[in-house]
Amino acid sequence: MTPAARVQAAIEVLDRISADLAAEQALTNWARGARFAGSKDRAAVRDHVYDVLRQRRSVAALGGGESGRQSMLGLLRLQGVAPEALFTGDGYGPVPLSEEELQAGQPAEGNAALDLPDWLAPRFIADLGSEAEAVAEALKTRAPVFLRVNQGLTSVPQAIEALSEEGITAAPHALSPQALMVTGNPRRVAQSDAYLNGWVELQDAASQAVVDLLPLESGQRVLDYCAGGGGKTLAMAARLNGPVDAHDANPGRLRDLPVRAERAAANVSIVDQPDGEYDLVLCDVPCSGSGAWRRSPEGKWTLTPEKLAAVQKVQAQILREASGFVRSGGCLAYVTCSVLRCENMDQIESFLKDMPDWAVGPSRHFLPADGGDGFFVSCLTRA
Ligand SMILES: C[S@@+](CC[C@H](N)C(=O)[O-])C[C@H]1O[C@@H](n2cnc3c(N)ncnc32)[C@H](O)[C@@H]1O
């Protein structure tokens, strides 16, 4: 496909997303009908679509409106690419720009320049203070691909070497001693031997740093109460070099975990109903996902005050439920991938008010401006 044809494809996909289709579904539908598109074409169209979704308000301002065509016009202007060179009508590209389109558009201002919804921007500023702008800026950018080196099976230098033999370049990252940032050929990772042999896992660097902070010691009984896909379960099993129990209220979310655990040679047991007491219980609760909007930018536009209030209720309930599985002197680790105070420290404060025999230990925020996704972790201890 020509660069112009890729722009036209992105315009069509964006229009389908505006008509209420999820981005992944719209991209899959387009790819099914575009057998002529190779893997590089699909990747380029996907990048255009996600670049727009991360910066919907900025590109709408610069393109003069929110249609797929106006969004792509705004995106090209934002990226410093002359749109006239691609809007020619040639090579299956978009039809030439009208005089009106050429005149339309201006840089976004205020909340639109932060690429945040109007209801959320004031909260961002109140919660993040002087960091709000840097966080909003970071959420407009593409997330790097990070790997976790499985130190039960290999070492960081060996993993870098093995990846490089397959044409994938990666370098250590400051957020965690076993984190690698992929700097070349990230799309080859999932087919590489290093990945298929369990030497590396795809996991955000801040997600790894969260597990680094947990007071884990070998021989402990550990439960991942909201294990989902199992990213943190596997990281905990690697750190412990021992067993971890994995639970999730939605068993379907655990579907991939046995295969991932086998690949990583990790000792993971799925438990439908946790039993007895644990030294450490991790609650990586459902949240707004605001720390990870670089990867899932649709969430930024679909979150509402009502949805945020509803997820806060679920978080509070999980924290109280899971606390019942922690032995006296044990640790209850509360984690979100949110940057919002109401899902983080406010939850801890409200828990401590209801449960006076608990004390808060180390807590930490990771912000997208640090390189990884935004995460919050707080370790609570039972007296
Ligand atoms: C943020 S995701 C977990 C991600 C996972 N820890 C990882 O690192 O890949 C939150 C998970 O909590 C689960 N969940 C929701 N409500 C729950 C509840 N009441 N008890 C346990 N798990 C719950 C969801 O099904 C979802 O899989």
Short mmCIF file of C-alpha atoms and ligand atoms in Angstrom, two decimals:
data_model
loop_
_atom_site.label_atom_id
_atom_site.label_comp_id
_atom_site.label_asym_id
_atom_site.label_seq_id
_atom_site.Cartn_x
_atom_site.Cartn_y
_atom_site.Cartn_z
CA MET A 1 0.00 0.00 0.00
CA THR A 2 1.17 3.55 -0.63
CA PRO A 3 1.54 5.90 2.37
CA ALA A 4 -1.56 7.71 1.07
CA ALA A 5 -3.57 4.48 0.92
CA ARG A 6 -2.60 3.76 4.53
CA VAL A 7 -3.94 7.21 5.50
CA GLN A 8 -7.20 6.50 3.66
CA ALA A 9 -7.51 3.12 5.45
CA ALA A 10 -6.96 4.84 8.82
CA ILE A 11 -9.67 7.37 7.94
CA GLU A 12 -12.14 4.55 7.29
CA VAL A 13 -11.21 2.70 10.49
CA LEU A 14 -11.53 5.91 12.55
CA ASP A 15 -15.00 6.53 11.10
CA ARG A 16 -16.04 3.03 12.15
CA ILE A 17 -14.70 3.66 15.66
CA SER A 18 -16.76 6.88 15.82
CA ALA A 19 -19.78 4.80 14.87
CA ASP A 20 -19.24 2.92 18.16
CA LEU A 21 -16.97 0.05 17.19
CA ALA A 22 -14.03 -0.82 19.47
CA ALA A 23 -10.67 0.09 17.91
CA GLU A 24 -9.39 -3.52 17.85
CA GLN A 25 -12.62 -4.73 16.24
CA ALA A 26 -12.56 -1.94 13.64
CA LEU A 27 -8.93 -2.74 12.76
CA THR A 28 -9.65 -6.49 12.53
CA ASN A 29 -12.70 -5.89 10.30
CA TRP A 30 -10.65 -3.63 8.02
CA ALA A 31 -7.77 -6.15 7.81
CA ARG A 32 -10.21 -8.98 6.90
CA GLY A 33 -11.45 -7.00 3.95
CA ALA A 34 -7.96 -5.82 2.90
CA ARG A 35 -6.19 -9.03 1.84
CA PHE A 36 -3.76 -6.90 -0.20
CA ALA A 37 -2.41 -5.32 3.02
CA GLY A 38 0.89 -6.77 4.25
CA SER A 39 2.06 -6.81 7.87
CA LYS A 40 3.85 -3.45 7.47
CA ASP A 41 0.69 -1.89 6.05
CA ARG A 42 -1.42 -3.23 8.92
CA ALA A 43 1.12 -1.93 11.45
CA ALA A 44 1.19 1.52 9.80
CA VAL A 45 -2.62 1.82 9.73
CA ARG A 46 -2.77 0.70 13.35
CA ASP A 47 -0.16 3.29 14.34
CA HIS A 48 -2.15 6.07 12.61
CA VAL A 49 -5.36 5.00 14.37
CA TYR A 50 -3.80 4.75 17.82
CA ASP A 51 -1.87 8.01 17.38
CA VAL A 52 -5.22 9.72 16.73
CA LEU A 53 -6.95 8.00 19.68
CA ARG A 54 -4.22 9.13 22.09
CA GLN A 55 -4.54 12.76 20.94
CA ARG A 56 -8.15 12.97 19.84
CA ARG A 57 -8.71 16.56 20.95
CA SER A 58 -5.42 17.97 19.59
CA VAL A 59 -5.91 16.37 16.19
CA ALA A 60 -9.57 17.45 16.03
CA ALA A 61 -8.53 21.06 16.71
CA LEU A 62 -5.78 20.98 14.08
CA GLY A 63 -7.90 19.13 11.51
CA GLY A 64 -11.00 21.27 11.99
CA GLY A 65 -13.30 18.48 13.27
CA GLU A 66 -13.67 14.94 14.57
CA SER A 67 -14.34 12.88 11.42
CA GLY A 68 -11.75 10.30 10.38
CA ARG A 69 -10.61 12.56 7.54
CA GLN A 70 -10.30 15.63 9.77
CA SER A 71 -8.51 13.59 12.44
CA MET A 72 -5.93 12.28 9.97
CA LEU A 73 -5.49 15.78 8.56
CA GLY A 74 -4.89 17.05 12.11
CA LEU A 75 -2.52 14.17 12.93
CA LEU A 76 -0.35 14.83 9.87
CA ARG A 77 -0.19 18.52 10.77
CA LEU A 78 0.72 17.61 14.36
CA GLN A 79 3.48 15.32 13.09
CA GLY A 80 4.82 18.03 10.78
CA VAL A 81 3.92 16.08 7.61
CA ALA A 82 2.49 18.18 4.76
CA PRO A 83 -1.02 16.72 4.24
CA GLU A 84 -1.23 18.01 0.65
CA ALA A 85 1.38 15.41 -0.35
CA LEU A 86 -0.89 12.54 0.79
CA PHE A 87 -4.38 13.95 0.14
CA THR A 88 -3.94 13.75 -3.66
CA GLY A 89 -6.50 11.13 -4.65
CA ASP A 90 -3.68 9.09 -6.21
CA GLY A 91 -2.60 5.59 -5.17
CA TYR A 92 -5.90 4.91 -3.34
CA GLY A 93 -5.21 7.92 -1.10
CA PRO A 94 -7.76 10.42 0.24
CA VAL A 95 -9.25 12.91 -2.22
CA PRO A 96 -7.51 16.33 -2.41
CA LEU A 97 -8.17 18.85 0.34
CA SER A 98 -10.81 21.50 -0.29
CA GLU A 99 -10.06 25.21 0.19
CA GLU A 100 -12.15 25.06 3.39
CA GLU A 101 -10.11 22.12 4.75
CA LEU A 102 -6.88 23.88 3.89
CA GLN A 103 -7.98 26.93 5.91
CA ALA A 104 -9.50 25.00 8.86
CA GLY A 105 -7.73 24.03 12.04
CA GLN A 106 -5.87 25.66 14.87
CA PRO A 107 -3.74 24.39 17.76
CA ALA A 108 -5.68 23.00 20.74
CA GLU A 109 -5.82 25.00 23.95
CA GLY A 110 -6.53 24.26 27.64
CA ASN A 111 -7.96 20.81 28.42
CA ALA A 112 -7.98 19.98 24.71
CA ALA A 113 -4.21 20.57 24.55
CA LEU A 114 -3.80 18.11 27.46
CA ASP A 115 -5.89 15.62 25.46
CA LEU A 116 -8.11 14.96 28.45
CA PRO A 117 -11.92 15.10 28.73
CA ASP A 118 -13.17 18.33 30.35
CA TRP A 119 -14.56 16.59 33.46
CA LEU A 120 -11.25 14.80 34.12
CA ALA A 121 -8.67 17.52 33.47
CA PRO A 122 -9.30 19.42 36.76
CA ARG A 123 -8.95 16.17 38.73
CA PHE A 124 -5.69 15.39 36.97
CA ILE A 125 -4.35 18.82 37.85
CA ALA A 126 -5.56 18.58 41.48
CA ASP A 127 -4.16 15.05 41.96
CA LEU A 128 -0.87 15.35 40.09
CA GLY A 129 -0.06 19.02 40.68
CA SER A 130 3.12 20.09 38.93
CA GLU A 131 3.40 16.64 37.25
CA ALA A 132 -0.06 16.80 35.61
CA GLU A 133 1.15 18.28 32.34
CA ALA A 134 4.09 15.87 32.00
CA VAL A 135 1.78 12.90 32.67
CA ALA A 136 -0.81 14.12 30.14
CA GLU A 137 2.00 14.63 27.60
CA ALA A 138 3.40 11.13 28.24
CA LEU A 139 -0.07 9.63 27.73
CA LYS A 140 -0.12 11.07 24.19
CA THR A 141 2.94 9.05 23.15
CA ARG A 142 3.37 5.43 22.04
CA ALA A 143 4.34 3.06 24.86
CA PRO A 144 7.66 1.27 24.44
CA VAL A 145 7.70 -2.54 24.37
CA PHE A 146 9.23 -3.85 27.61
CA LEU A 147 10.33 -7.36 28.46
CA ARG A 148 10.95 -9.04 31.80
CA VAL A 149 13.95 -11.34 31.80
CA ASN A 150 13.02 -14.59 33.52
CA GLN A 151 15.96 -14.91 35.87
CA GLY A 152 14.97 -18.48 36.78
CA LEU A 153 15.97 -19.50 33.23
CA THR A 154 18.55 -16.96 32.04
CA SER A 155 20.39 -13.72 32.82
CA VAL A 156 19.94 -10.20 31.46
CA PRO A 157 23.12 -10.30 29.28
CA GLN A 158 22.21 -13.76 27.92
CA ALA A 159 18.67 -12.63 27.07
CA ILE A 160 19.97 -9.52 25.29
CA GLU A 161 22.38 -11.70 23.29
CA ALA A 162 19.69 -14.26 22.36
CA LEU A 163 17.29 -11.52 21.23
CA SER A 164 20.00 -9.83 19.19
CA GLU A 165 20.75 -13.11 17.35
CA GLU A 166 17.11 -12.91 16.18
CA GLY A 167 17.47 -9.29 15.08
CA ILE A 168 15.76 -7.78 18.15
CA THR A 169 17.70 -5.12 20.03
CA ALA A 170 16.95 -4.44 23.68
CA ALA A 171 18.61 -2.55 26.52
CA PRO A 172 18.26 -2.61 30.32
CA HIS A 173 15.83 -0.08 31.81
CA ALA A 174 16.27 1.86 35.05
CA LEU A 175 12.83 0.99 36.45
CA SER A 176 13.69 -2.63 37.25
CA PRO A 177 16.88 -4.76 37.21
CA GLN A 178 15.27 -7.41 34.97
CA ALA A 179 13.47 -5.00 32.62
CA LEU A 180 14.54 -4.61 28.99
CA MET A 181 13.26 -1.93 26.66
CA VAL A 182 13.04 -3.20 23.08
CA THR A 183 14.74 -0.70 20.80
CA GLY A 184 14.57 -2.56 17.50
CA ASN A 185 12.08 -4.96 15.86
CA PRO A 186 9.54 -5.18 18.71
CA ARG A 187 7.03 -6.94 16.46
CA ARG A 188 9.35 -9.97 16.18
CA VAL A 189 9.37 -10.66 19.94
CA ALA A 190 6.32 -12.94 20.09
CA GLN A 191 7.81 -15.30 17.46
CA SER A 192 11.35 -15.29 18.88
CA ASP A 193 12.95 -18.33 20.55
CA ALA A 194 13.83 -16.20 23.57
CA TYR A 195 10.11 -15.56 24.10
CA LEU A 196 8.89 -19.05 23.16
CA ASN A 197 11.49 -20.65 25.52
CA GLY A 198 10.28 -18.52 28.43
CA TRP A 199 13.48 -16.46 28.75
CA VAL A 200 11.53 -13.22 28.36
CA GLU A 201 7.93 -12.17 29.02
CA LEU A 202 6.14 -9.10 27.70
CA GLN A 203 5.56 -6.90 30.76
CA ASP A 204 5.63 -3.17 31.34
CA ALA A 205 8.72 -1.97 33.27
CA ALA A 206 6.69 -0.22 35.99
CA SER A 207 4.56 -3.34 36.43
CA GLN A 208 7.84 -5.20 37.09
CA ALA A 209 8.99 -2.47 39.48
CA VAL A 210 5.77 -2.90 41.46
CA VAL A 211 6.60 -6.59 42.02
CA ASP A 212 10.20 -5.66 42.94
CA LEU A 213 8.79 -3.59 45.83
CA LEU A 214 6.76 -6.44 47.36
CA PRO A 215 8.26 -7.96 50.54
CA LEU A 216 8.56 -11.45 48.98
CA GLU A 217 10.78 -14.14 50.49
CA SER A 218 11.18 -17.72 49.36
CA GLY A 219 9.09 -20.19 51.30
CA GLN A 220 6.18 -17.73 51.70
CA ARG A 221 2.60 -18.66 50.86
CA VAL A 222 1.53 -16.11 48.24
CA LEU A 223 -1.82 -15.39 46.58
CA ASP A 224 -2.47 -13.24 43.51
CA TYR A 225 -6.13 -12.40 44.22
CA CYS A 226 -6.87 -10.60 40.90
CA ALA A 227 -4.44 -12.52 38.69
CA GLY A 228 -6.06 -11.82 35.28
CA GLY A 229 -3.57 -12.62 32.50
CA GLY A 230 -0.98 -13.41 35.18
CA GLY A 231 1.74 -10.86 34.41
CA LYS A 232 2.40 -10.20 38.09
CA THR A 233 1.76 -13.84 39.11
CA LEU A 234 4.66 -14.93 36.88
CA ALA A 235 6.91 -12.12 38.09
CA MET A 236 6.22 -13.08 41.72
CA ALA A 237 6.84 -16.79 41.01
CA ALA A 238 10.19 -15.87 39.39
CA ARG A 239 11.20 -13.77 42.40
CA LEU A 240 10.18 -16.44 44.90
CA ASN A 241 11.51 -19.32 42.81
CA GLY A 242 8.52 -21.09 44.32
CA PRO A 243 4.75 -21.54 44.10
CA VAL A 244 2.10 -18.82 43.74
CA ASP A 245 -1.68 -19.31 43.93
CA ALA A 246 -3.63 -17.39 41.28
CA HIS A 247 -7.28 -16.41 41.69
CA ASP A 248 -9.66 -14.20 39.69
CA ALA A 249 -13.39 -13.58 40.08
CA ASN A 250 -13.66 -14.10 36.33
CA PRO A 251 -12.05 -17.48 35.62
CA GLY A 252 -12.03 -16.71 31.89
CA ARG A 253 -9.37 -14.05 32.57
CA LEU A 254 -7.01 -16.83 33.78
CA ARG A 255 -7.33 -18.79 30.52
CA ASP A 256 -3.80 -18.07 29.24
CA LEU A 257 -2.02 -18.40 32.57
CA PRO A 258 -1.32 -22.18 32.58
CA VAL A 259 0.38 -21.95 29.14
CA ARG A 260 2.36 -18.85 30.15
CA ALA A 261 3.41 -20.52 33.43
CA GLU A 262 4.55 -23.66 31.62
CA ARG A 263 6.61 -21.60 29.16
CA ALA A 264 8.24 -19.73 32.07
CA ALA A 265 8.72 -22.94 34.15
CA ALA A 266 6.79 -21.15 36.92
CA ASN A 267 4.94 -22.99 39.69
CA VAL A 268 1.44 -21.50 39.52
CA SER A 269 -1.78 -23.09 40.84
CA ILE A 270 -5.17 -21.73 39.85
CA VAL A 271 -7.45 -21.56 42.90
CA ASP A 272 -11.21 -21.07 42.45
CA GLN A 273 -11.68 -20.30 46.13
CA PRO A 274 -8.62 -19.33 48.21
CA ASP A 275 -8.34 -21.24 51.46
CA GLY A 276 -6.48 -20.50 54.69
CA GLU A 277 -4.00 -17.69 55.30
CA TYR A 278 -1.21 -16.29 53.19
CA ASP A 279 1.99 -14.38 53.95
CA LEU A 280 1.29 -12.03 51.07
CA VAL A 281 -1.88 -11.33 49.09
CA LEU A 282 -1.62 -9.16 45.98
CA CYS A 283 -4.74 -7.23 44.86
CA ASP A 284 -4.05 -5.79 41.40
CA VAL A 285 -7.58 -4.41 41.25
CA PRO A 286 -9.68 -3.33 38.24
CA CYS A 287 -9.27 0.43 37.76
CA SER A 288 -9.70 3.34 35.34
CA GLY A 289 -6.49 2.23 33.59
CA SER A 290 -5.46 5.89 33.48
CA GLY A 291 -1.80 4.98 33.96
CA ALA A 292 -1.92 2.80 30.86
CA TRP A 293 -3.84 5.04 28.43
CA ARG A 294 -0.81 5.09 26.11
CA ARG A 295 -1.60 1.42 25.39
CA SER A 296 -5.41 1.59 25.64
CA PRO A 297 -6.27 5.18 24.70
CA GLU A 298 -9.98 4.50 24.14
CA GLY A 299 -10.34 4.26 27.94
CA LYS A 300 -9.48 7.95 28.23
CA TRP A 301 -12.60 8.90 26.25
CA THR A 302 -15.01 6.23 27.53
CA LEU A 303 -14.37 6.77 31.25
CA THR A 304 -17.17 8.77 32.92
CA PRO A 305 -17.58 10.02 36.53
CA GLU A 306 -20.19 7.28 37.02
CA LYS A 307 -17.88 4.51 35.77
CA LEU A 308 -15.06 5.83 37.97
CA ALA A 309 -17.32 5.81 41.05
CA ALA A 310 -18.46 2.26 40.24
CA VAL A 311 -14.92 0.91 39.90
CA GLN A 312 -13.93 2.57 43.19
CA LYS A 313 -16.69 0.58 44.92
CA VAL A 314 -15.34 -2.66 43.47
CA GLN A 315 -11.78 -1.77 44.58
CA ALA A 316 -12.89 -1.11 48.17
CA GLN A 317 -14.84 -4.36 48.25
CA ILE A 318 -11.91 -6.44 46.89
CA LEU A 319 -9.48 -4.93 49.39
CA ARG A 320 -11.72 -5.82 52.32
CA GLU A 321 -12.47 -9.32 50.93
CA ALA A 322 -8.80 -10.12 50.28
CA SER A 323 -7.67 -8.85 53.70
CA GLY A 324 -9.36 -11.93 55.20
CA PHE A 325 -6.73 -14.17 53.59
CA VAL A 326 -3.70 -12.41 55.11
CA ARG A 327 -2.07 -13.96 58.20
CA SER A 328 -1.29 -11.82 61.20
CA GLY A 329 1.92 -9.90 60.38
CA GLY A 330 1.42 -10.62 56.67
CA CYS A 331 1.16 -8.17 53.78
CA LEU A 332 -1.82 -7.07 51.68
CA ALA A 333 -0.45 -5.34 48.58
CA TYR A 334 -2.90 -3.01 46.81
CA VAL A 335 -2.03 -2.13 43.22
CA THR A 336 -3.69 -0.10 40.45
CA CYS A 337 -2.54 1.10 37.06
CA SER A 338 -4.22 4.44 37.81
CA VAL A 339 -2.75 7.88 38.41
CA LEU A 340 -5.90 9.14 40.17
CA ARG A 341 -5.89 9.72 43.92
CA CYS A 342 -9.47 8.47 44.39
CA GLU A 343 -8.36 4.97 43.26
CA ASN A 344 -5.05 5.03 45.12
CA MET A 345 -4.26 6.75 48.42
CA ASP A 346 -7.95 7.55 49.08
CA GLN A 347 -8.72 3.80 49.00
CA ILE A 348 -5.90 3.08 51.45
CA GLU A 349 -7.06 5.83 53.82
CA SER A 350 -10.66 4.62 53.72
CA PHE A 351 -9.53 0.99 54.34
CA LEU A 352 -7.44 2.02 57.37
CA LYS A 353 -10.38 3.95 58.79
CA ASP A 354 -12.57 0.80 58.68
CA MET A 355 -9.82 -1.65 59.71
CA PRO A 356 -7.89 -0.20 62.65
CA ASP A 357 -5.71 -3.32 63.12
CA TRP A 358 -3.96 -2.63 59.79
CA ALA A 359 -1.03 -0.27 59.15
CA VAL A 360 0.28 1.15 55.90
CA GLY A 361 3.85 0.32 54.87
CA PRO A 362 5.79 1.46 51.79
CA SER A 363 3.64 3.04 49.05
CA ARG A 364 4.82 4.29 45.70
CA HIS A 365 3.55 5.98 42.56
CA PHE A 366 5.08 5.27 39.18
CA LEU A 367 4.12 7.83 36.56
CA PRO A 368 4.15 7.39 32.76
CA ALA A 369 6.65 10.24 32.70
CA ASP A 370 9.12 7.79 34.40
CA GLY A 371 9.14 5.66 31.24
CA GLY A 372 6.77 2.81 32.15
CA ASP A 373 3.01 2.89 32.69
CA GLY A 374 1.50 4.68 35.68
CA PHE A 375 1.09 2.39 38.71
CA PHE A 376 0.36 2.73 42.41
CA VAL A 377 1.39 0.19 45.03
CA SER A 378 0.82 0.20 48.77
CA CYS A 379 1.74 -2.57 51.23
CA LEU A 380 -0.62 -2.92 54.17
CA THR A 381 0.35 -5.01 57.20
CA ARG A 382 -1.96 -6.72 59.64
CA ALA A 383 -0.98 -6.22 63.29
C1 LIG B 1 -5.99 -5.18 36.56
S1 LIG B 1 -6.61 -6.74 36.19
C2 LIG B 1 -5.33 -7.81 36.74
C3 LIG B 1 -4.08 -7.81 35.86
C4 LIG B 1 -3.07 -8.86 36.25
N1 LIG B 1 -2.74 -8.82 37.66
C5 LIG B 1 -1.77 -8.76 35.45
O1 LIG B 1 -0.74 -8.30 35.98
O2 LIG B 1 -1.80 -9.18 34.28
C6 LIG B 1 -7.84 -6.92 37.41
C7 LIG B 1 -8.49 -8.30 37.52
O3 LIG B 1 -9.35 -8.31 38.66
C8 LIG B 1 -10.40 -9.23 38.41
N2 LIG B 1 -11.48 -8.99 39.38
C9 LIG B 1 -12.53 -8.13 39.29
N3 LIG B 1 -13.30 -8.21 40.40
C10 LIG B 1 -12.73 -9.12 41.22
C11 LIG B 1 -13.05 -9.64 42.51
N4 LIG B 1 -14.12 -9.24 43.18
N5 LIG B 1 -12.23 -10.59 43.03
C12 LIG B 1 -11.15 -11.01 42.36
N6 LIG B 1 -10.79 -10.56 41.13
C13 LIG B 1 -11.57 -9.62 40.57
C14 LIG B 1 -10.75 -8.96 36.97
O4 LIG B 1 -11.41 -10.09 36.41
C15 LIG B 1 -9.36 -8.70 36.34
O5 LIG B 1 -8.84 -9.86 35.74
#
